[in-house]
Coordinates of C-alpha atoms in Angstrom, one line a residue:
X1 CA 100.2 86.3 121.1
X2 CA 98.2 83.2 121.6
X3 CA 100.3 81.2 118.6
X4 CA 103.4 82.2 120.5
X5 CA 102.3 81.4 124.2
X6 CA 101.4 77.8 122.7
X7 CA 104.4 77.8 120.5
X8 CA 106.9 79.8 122.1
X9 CA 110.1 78.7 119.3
X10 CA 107.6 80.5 116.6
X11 CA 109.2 83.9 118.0
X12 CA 112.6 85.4 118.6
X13 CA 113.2 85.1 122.1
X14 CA 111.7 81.9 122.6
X15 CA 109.0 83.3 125.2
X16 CA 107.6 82.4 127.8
X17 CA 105.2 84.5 125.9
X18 CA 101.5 85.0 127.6
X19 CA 97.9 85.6 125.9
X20 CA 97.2 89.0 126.3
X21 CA 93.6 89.9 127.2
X22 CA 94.1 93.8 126.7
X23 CA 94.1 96.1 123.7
X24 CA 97.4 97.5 122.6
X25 CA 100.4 96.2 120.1
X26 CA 102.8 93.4 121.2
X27 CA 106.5 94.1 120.7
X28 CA 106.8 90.0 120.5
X29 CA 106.1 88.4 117.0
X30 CA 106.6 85.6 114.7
X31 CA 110.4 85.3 113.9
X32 CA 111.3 86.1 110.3
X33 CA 114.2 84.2 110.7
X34 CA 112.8 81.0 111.5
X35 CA 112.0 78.3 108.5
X36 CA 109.3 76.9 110.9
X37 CA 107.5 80.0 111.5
X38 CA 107.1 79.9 107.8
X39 CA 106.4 76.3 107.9
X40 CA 103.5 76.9 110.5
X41 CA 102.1 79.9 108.8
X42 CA 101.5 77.8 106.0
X43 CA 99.5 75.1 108.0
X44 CA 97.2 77.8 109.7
X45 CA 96.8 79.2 106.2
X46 CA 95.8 76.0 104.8
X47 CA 93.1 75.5 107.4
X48 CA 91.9 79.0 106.2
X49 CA 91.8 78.0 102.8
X50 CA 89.7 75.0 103.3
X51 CA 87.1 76.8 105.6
X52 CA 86.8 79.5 103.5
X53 CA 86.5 79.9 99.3
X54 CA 87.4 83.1 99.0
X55 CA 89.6 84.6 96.6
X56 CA 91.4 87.2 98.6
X57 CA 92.8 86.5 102.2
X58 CA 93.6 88.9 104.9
X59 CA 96.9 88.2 106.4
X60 CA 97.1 91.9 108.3
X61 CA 100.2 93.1 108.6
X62 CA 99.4 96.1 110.5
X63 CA 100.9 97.0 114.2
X64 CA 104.3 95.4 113.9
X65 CA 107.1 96.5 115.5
X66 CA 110.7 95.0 114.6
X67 CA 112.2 95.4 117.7
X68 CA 112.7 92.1 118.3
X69 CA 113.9 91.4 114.8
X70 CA 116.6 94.1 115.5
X71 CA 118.6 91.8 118.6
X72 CA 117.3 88.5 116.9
X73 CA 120.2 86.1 115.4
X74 CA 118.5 84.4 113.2
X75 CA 116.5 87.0 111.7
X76 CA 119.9 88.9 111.0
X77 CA 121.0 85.9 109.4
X78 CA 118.1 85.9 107.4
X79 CA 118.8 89.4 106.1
X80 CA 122.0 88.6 105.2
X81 CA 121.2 85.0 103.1
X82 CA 118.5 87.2 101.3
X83 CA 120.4 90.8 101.1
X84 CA 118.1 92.4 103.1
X85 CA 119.2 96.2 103.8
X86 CA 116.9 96.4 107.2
X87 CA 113.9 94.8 109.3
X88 CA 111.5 97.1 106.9
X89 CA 112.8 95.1 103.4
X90 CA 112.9 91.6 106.6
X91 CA 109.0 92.6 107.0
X92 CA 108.5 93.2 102.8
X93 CA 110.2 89.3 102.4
X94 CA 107.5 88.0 105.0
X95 CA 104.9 89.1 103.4
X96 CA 106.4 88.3 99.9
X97 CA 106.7 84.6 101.2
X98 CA 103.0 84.5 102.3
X99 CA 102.1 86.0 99.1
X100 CA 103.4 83.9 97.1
X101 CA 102.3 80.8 99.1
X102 CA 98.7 81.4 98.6
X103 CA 99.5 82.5 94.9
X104 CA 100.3 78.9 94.1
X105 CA 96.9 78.2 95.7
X106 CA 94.7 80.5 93.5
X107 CA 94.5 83.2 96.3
X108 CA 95.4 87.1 96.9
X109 CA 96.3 88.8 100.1
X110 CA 94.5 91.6 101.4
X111 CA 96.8 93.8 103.8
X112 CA 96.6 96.7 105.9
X113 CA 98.1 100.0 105.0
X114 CA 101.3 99.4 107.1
X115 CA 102.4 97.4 103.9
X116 CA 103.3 100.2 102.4
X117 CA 106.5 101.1 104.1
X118 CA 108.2 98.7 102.5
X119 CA 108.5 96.8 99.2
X120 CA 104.3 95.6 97.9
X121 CA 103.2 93.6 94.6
X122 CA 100.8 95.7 92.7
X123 CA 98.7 92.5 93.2
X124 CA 98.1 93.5 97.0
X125 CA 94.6 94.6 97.9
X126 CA 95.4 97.1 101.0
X127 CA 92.8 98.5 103.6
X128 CA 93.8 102.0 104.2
X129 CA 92.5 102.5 107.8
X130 CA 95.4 105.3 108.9
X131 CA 95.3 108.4 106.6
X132 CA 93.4 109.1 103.2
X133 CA 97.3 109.6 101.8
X134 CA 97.9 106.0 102.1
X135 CA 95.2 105.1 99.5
X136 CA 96.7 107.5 96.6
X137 CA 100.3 105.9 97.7
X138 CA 98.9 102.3 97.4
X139 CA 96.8 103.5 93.9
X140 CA 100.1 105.2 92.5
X141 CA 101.8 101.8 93.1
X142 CA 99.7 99.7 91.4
X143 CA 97.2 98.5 94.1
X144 CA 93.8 97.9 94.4
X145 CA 92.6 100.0 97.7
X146 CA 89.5 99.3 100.3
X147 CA 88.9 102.2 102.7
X148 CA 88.1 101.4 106.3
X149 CA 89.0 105.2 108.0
X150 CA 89.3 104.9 111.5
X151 CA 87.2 107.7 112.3
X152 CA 84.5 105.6 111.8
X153 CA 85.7 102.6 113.5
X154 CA 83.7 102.0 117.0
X155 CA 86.0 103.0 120.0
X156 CA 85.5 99.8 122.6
X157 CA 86.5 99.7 126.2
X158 CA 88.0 96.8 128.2
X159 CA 86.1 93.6 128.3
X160 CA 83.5 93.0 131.0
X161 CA 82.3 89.2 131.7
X162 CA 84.1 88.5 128.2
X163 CA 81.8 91.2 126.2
X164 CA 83.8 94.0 124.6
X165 CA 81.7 97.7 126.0
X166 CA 80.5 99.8 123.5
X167 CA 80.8 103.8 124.3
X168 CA 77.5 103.9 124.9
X169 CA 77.8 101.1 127.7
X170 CA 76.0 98.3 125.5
X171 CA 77.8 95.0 125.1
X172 CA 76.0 93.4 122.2
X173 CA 74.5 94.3 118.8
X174 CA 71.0 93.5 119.9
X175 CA 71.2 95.9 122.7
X176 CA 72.9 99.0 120.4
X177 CA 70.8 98.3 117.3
X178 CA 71.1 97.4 113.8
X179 CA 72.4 100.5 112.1
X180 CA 75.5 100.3 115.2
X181 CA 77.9 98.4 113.1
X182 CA 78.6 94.6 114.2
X183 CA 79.8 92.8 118.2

């Protein structure tokens, strides 16, 4: 949400659009339509590329709603140039795109499991967090697969004085310990 609030066109309705500073999934998102959403992925992703050397990238992909792309003009123009039968294969050409772009750069994507519900290169590396399932999907298709169930995933609460709350009330590693998993 904060690359929309700053650059409100980057989405389909063209904001305003705020920062959010509570947990939950945004119906707003970059428009697929768009060549400069596209255009300023790519700068972002450079940035990435020069801080960091790593082979495989993680461009997420999780927690996306097409509502938007569903009333949005341009990204039903954008289906129709590229023969797109619905916002799932619209979401599958997105990804494709990114692919791709770091490709040309030496790079792989990592993704979450969400991937799956459309159209995925076997060259995909996807994080099944959702349901074991997913992993034997992603592995009959060709994929390489990193398990992060969710299960063991630690549940936060609402921030407090800018410190994400830990169930058991603590707000930083140091005060939970070193076998508690990371801030």
């Amino acid at each position: 949400m904060g690359a929309l609030a700053a650059y409100p066109w980057l989405g389909c309705t063209g904001g305003p659009y705020e920062v959010w500073t509570r947990w939950g999934v945004s119906e707003d998102l970059y428009c697929a339509g768009r060549e400069t959403t596209f255009t300023f992925i790519e700068h972002v992703l450079s940035e990435i590329l020069a801080l960091f050397p790593s082979r495989q990238i993680h461009i997420g992909g999780d927690e996306c709603p097409v509502t938007r792309w569903q009333d949005c003009p341009q990204c039903r123009r954008r289906m129709q140039t590229e023969r797109l039968a619905d916002e799932t294969a619209l979401r599958s050409y997105f990804v494709r795109r990114v692919q791709q772009w770091l490709q040309v750069r030496g790079r792989e994507i990592i993704g979450w499991d969400e991937l799956l519900e459309g159209e995925l290169s076997s060259e995909v590396t996807l994080m099944v967090w959702r349901d074991p399932a997913h992993a034997y999907e992603a592995i009959r298709r060709g994929c390489r697969v990193i398990l992060s169930p969710k299960q063991f995933w630690p549940r936060w609460g609402g921030p407090v004085n800018g410190n994400a709350i830990a169930p058991d009330g603590s707000t930083t590693y140091r005060q939970r310990g070193p076998d508690s998993g990371p801030d």
